[in-house]
Short mmCIF file of C-alpha atoms in Angstrom, two decimals:
data_model
loop_
_atom_site.label_atom_id
_atom_site.label_comp_id
_atom_site.label_asym_id
_atom_site.label_seq_id
_atom_site.Cartn_x
_atom_site.Cartn_y
_atom_site.Cartn_z
CA MET A 1 -45.99 -28.31 -80.76
CA TYR A 2 -43.81 -29.50 -83.66
CA LYS A 3 -41.05 -27.81 -85.47
CA VAL A 4 -40.82 -29.34 -88.98
CA LYS A 5 -38.04 -29.01 -91.34
CA VAL A 6 -38.71 -29.49 -94.99
CA PHE A 7 -36.19 -29.92 -97.52
CA VAL A 8 -37.28 -29.73 -101.22
CA THR A 9 -34.76 -30.47 -103.98
CA LEU A 10 -34.88 -30.92 -107.72
CA ARG A 11 -34.77 -34.53 -108.74
CA GLU A 12 -31.40 -35.77 -109.96
CA SER A 13 -32.51 -36.03 -113.65
CA VAL A 14 -33.66 -32.27 -113.75
CA LEU A 15 -31.36 -29.66 -114.84
CA ASP A 16 -30.57 -26.99 -112.26
CA PRO A 17 -29.54 -23.74 -114.08
CA GLN A 18 -29.66 -21.65 -110.83
CA GLY A 19 -27.03 -24.11 -109.46
CA SER A 20 -24.97 -23.91 -112.57
CA VAL A 21 -24.86 -20.10 -112.26
CA VAL A 22 -23.83 -20.36 -108.60
CA LYS A 23 -21.20 -23.00 -109.54
CA ASN A 24 -19.72 -20.59 -112.40
CA ALA A 25 -19.78 -17.68 -109.98
CA LEU A 26 -17.81 -19.78 -107.42
CA HIS A 27 -15.29 -20.80 -110.05
CA SER A 28 -14.64 -17.18 -111.06
CA MET A 29 -14.10 -16.44 -107.44
CA THR A 30 -11.13 -18.84 -107.31
CA TYR A 31 -13.25 -21.71 -105.80
CA GLN A 32 -12.24 -24.08 -108.67
CA GLU A 33 -12.63 -27.19 -106.45
CA VAL A 34 -16.53 -26.77 -106.58
CA GLN A 35 -17.63 -29.62 -108.81
CA ASP A 36 -21.40 -29.30 -108.52
CA VAL A 37 -24.09 -27.06 -106.76
CA ARG A 38 -27.62 -27.96 -106.57
CA ILE A 39 -30.17 -25.53 -105.05
CA GLY A 40 -33.38 -26.32 -103.17
CA LYS A 41 -35.65 -24.90 -100.73
CA TYR A 42 -35.69 -25.27 -96.90
CA MET A 43 -38.82 -24.49 -94.90
CA GLU A 44 -39.35 -24.52 -91.29
CA LEU A 45 -42.82 -24.95 -90.13
CA THR A 46 -44.33 -24.43 -86.66
CA ILE A 47 -47.30 -26.73 -86.17
CA GLU A 48 -49.70 -27.10 -83.29
CA LYS A 49 -50.24 -30.45 -81.89
CA THR A 50 -53.63 -31.98 -83.07
CA ALA A 51 -55.37 -35.20 -83.00
CA LYS A 52 -54.11 -35.84 -86.61
CA ASP A 53 -50.93 -37.72 -87.22
CA ILE A 54 -48.09 -35.23 -87.82
CA ASP A 55 -46.22 -37.36 -90.12
CA SER A 56 -49.02 -37.82 -92.60
CA THR A 57 -50.06 -34.29 -92.26
CA VAL A 58 -46.72 -33.01 -93.35
CA ARG A 59 -46.51 -35.47 -96.11
CA GLU A 60 -49.80 -34.29 -97.47
CA MET A 61 -48.83 -30.80 -97.24
CA CYS A 62 -45.66 -31.43 -99.18
CA GLU A 63 -47.47 -33.42 -101.81
CA LYS A 64 -50.16 -31.03 -102.27
CA LEU A 65 -48.46 -27.53 -101.86
CA LEU A 66 -44.86 -27.45 -100.82
CA ALA A 67 -43.12 -29.62 -103.47
CA ASN A 68 -43.87 -30.17 -107.10
CA THR A 69 -43.47 -33.94 -107.10
CA VAL A 70 -43.16 -34.10 -110.82
CA ILE A 71 -39.57 -32.55 -110.82
CA GLU A 72 -38.80 -32.30 -107.10
CA ASP A 73 -38.10 -34.61 -104.19
CA PHE A 74 -38.85 -33.79 -100.58
CA ARG A 75 -37.76 -34.95 -97.20
CA TYR A 76 -38.71 -33.73 -93.80
CA GLU A 77 -37.64 -33.91 -90.14
CA VAL A 78 -40.27 -33.59 -87.38
CA GLU A 79 -39.16 -32.34 -83.96
CA GLU A 80 -41.36 -32.15 -80.97
CA VAL A 81 -41.03 -28.84 -78.93
CA VAL A 82 -42.04 -28.83 -75.58
CA ALA A 83 -43.21 -25.35 -74.34
CA GLN A 84 -41.46 -24.03 -71.33
CA MET B 1 -14.53 -35.19 -101.93
CA TYR B 2 -16.90 -33.45 -99.73
CA LYS B 3 -20.64 -33.11 -99.81
CA VAL B 4 -21.64 -29.92 -98.19
CA LYS B 5 -25.13 -28.93 -97.07
CA VAL B 6 -25.79 -25.19 -96.72
CA PHE B 7 -29.02 -23.80 -95.10
CA VAL B 8 -29.69 -20.08 -95.56
CA THR B 9 -32.57 -18.73 -93.69
CA LEU B 10 -33.90 -15.12 -93.09
CA ARG B 11 -32.87 -13.72 -89.69
CA GLU B 12 -35.62 -13.76 -87.11
CA SER B 13 -36.21 -10.23 -87.11
CA VAL B 14 -36.76 -9.95 -90.88
CA LEU B 15 -40.29 -10.32 -92.35
CA ASP B 16 -40.85 -13.38 -94.60
CA PRO B 17 -43.80 -12.47 -97.05
CA GLN B 18 -43.13 -15.76 -98.90
CA GLY B 19 -43.60 -17.67 -95.90
CA SER B 20 -46.73 -15.76 -94.85
CA VAL B 21 -48.27 -16.65 -98.22
CA VAL B 22 -47.49 -20.33 -97.82
CA LYS B 23 -49.07 -20.23 -94.27
CA ASN B 24 -52.19 -18.54 -95.63
CA ALA B 25 -52.45 -21.08 -98.53
CA LEU B 26 -52.03 -24.09 -95.94
CA HIS B 27 -54.69 -22.30 -93.71
CA SER B 28 -57.15 -22.31 -96.52
CA MET B 29 -56.40 -26.00 -97.37
CA THR B 30 -57.69 -26.98 -93.96
CA TYR B 31 -54.33 -26.97 -92.19
CA GLN B 32 -55.18 -24.42 -89.51
CA GLU B 33 -52.77 -26.02 -87.14
CA VAL B 34 -49.79 -24.42 -89.03
CA GLN B 35 -48.70 -21.35 -86.92
CA ASP B 36 -45.64 -20.13 -88.77
CA VAL B 37 -43.64 -20.87 -91.90
CA ARG B 38 -40.20 -19.49 -92.67
CA ILE B 39 -38.72 -20.19 -96.13
CA GLY B 40 -35.01 -20.34 -96.86
CA LYS B 41 -32.60 -21.90 -99.25
CA TYR B 42 -31.07 -25.33 -99.21
CA MET B 43 -27.84 -25.86 -101.21
CA GLU B 44 -25.87 -29.13 -101.76
CA LEU B 45 -22.28 -28.61 -102.84
CA THR B 46 -19.88 -31.12 -104.14
CA ILE B 47 -16.29 -29.88 -103.43
CA GLU B 48 -13.01 -31.67 -104.30
CA LYS B 49 -10.53 -32.11 -101.67
CA THR B 50 -7.66 -29.58 -101.61
CA ALA B 51 -4.97 -28.39 -99.25
CA LYS B 52 -7.25 -25.54 -98.20
CA ASP B 53 -9.39 -26.14 -95.12
CA ILE B 54 -12.81 -27.15 -96.17
CA ASP B 55 -14.55 -25.54 -93.17
CA SER B 56 -13.11 -22.02 -93.82
CA THR B 57 -13.62 -22.38 -97.52
CA VAL B 58 -17.36 -22.99 -97.05
CA ARG B 59 -17.65 -20.20 -94.57
CA GLU B 60 -15.95 -17.94 -96.95
CA MET B 61 -18.18 -18.89 -99.93
CA CYS B 62 -21.30 -18.36 -97.61
CA GLU B 63 -20.30 -14.99 -96.51
CA LYS B 64 -19.11 -13.81 -99.99
CA LEU B 65 -21.81 -15.22 -102.20
CA LEU B 66 -24.28 -17.75 -100.96
CA ALA B 67 -25.85 -15.72 -98.13
CA ASN B 68 -26.54 -12.11 -97.60
CA THR B 69 -25.36 -11.91 -94.07
CA VAL B 70 -27.21 -8.54 -93.47
CA ILE B 71 -30.55 -10.20 -93.67
CA GLU B 72 -29.61 -13.87 -93.59
CA ASP B 73 -28.17 -16.43 -91.44
CA PHE B 74 -26.48 -19.59 -92.67
CA ARG B 75 -25.20 -22.84 -91.28
CA TYR B 76 -23.70 -25.81 -92.92
CA GLU B 77 -22.79 -29.39 -92.69
CA VAL B 78 -19.62 -30.94 -94.23
CA GLU B 79 -19.59 -34.57 -94.93
CA GLU B 80 -16.63 -36.47 -96.45
CA VAL B 81 -17.50 -38.85 -99.17
CA VAL B 82 -15.00 -41.61 -99.98
CA ALA B 83 -15.13 -42.54 -103.66
CA GLN B 84 -15.81 -46.23 -104.09
#
């Protein structure tokens, strides 16, 4: 079994209005030291072991569904979990 | 300057309808090996160095604004960035 962590973030060049709002909120809460906030998605997938290569499977899932590659970047970490 | 990565996830006991929808979508896209999907938020903060302790500052920001601790857990990683 695999535990996969997927991080989807907006590309550098894309505006992040949600991040700006959070930054302004933090500023008004006395955290003036915050310079930038970018908000993305974090997904944890539990995937059964199959004959298919886990790495290319996850890449495919990201490209087809989990991330919009026009405006988002993704990266992932695969961890094998041994059932006890 | 610090680069802080914040991960906010729903608590184990809280239902994640968004995750279920993504799981079903993956199943219908031939990825039947996906057993579970949990969706959370991922935030990247850039924070200036101040006299305040960065660790407790970030914890405070999470508790007060970034996470809803009734239904969400959070964890964070602080990385010091040296300007070049």
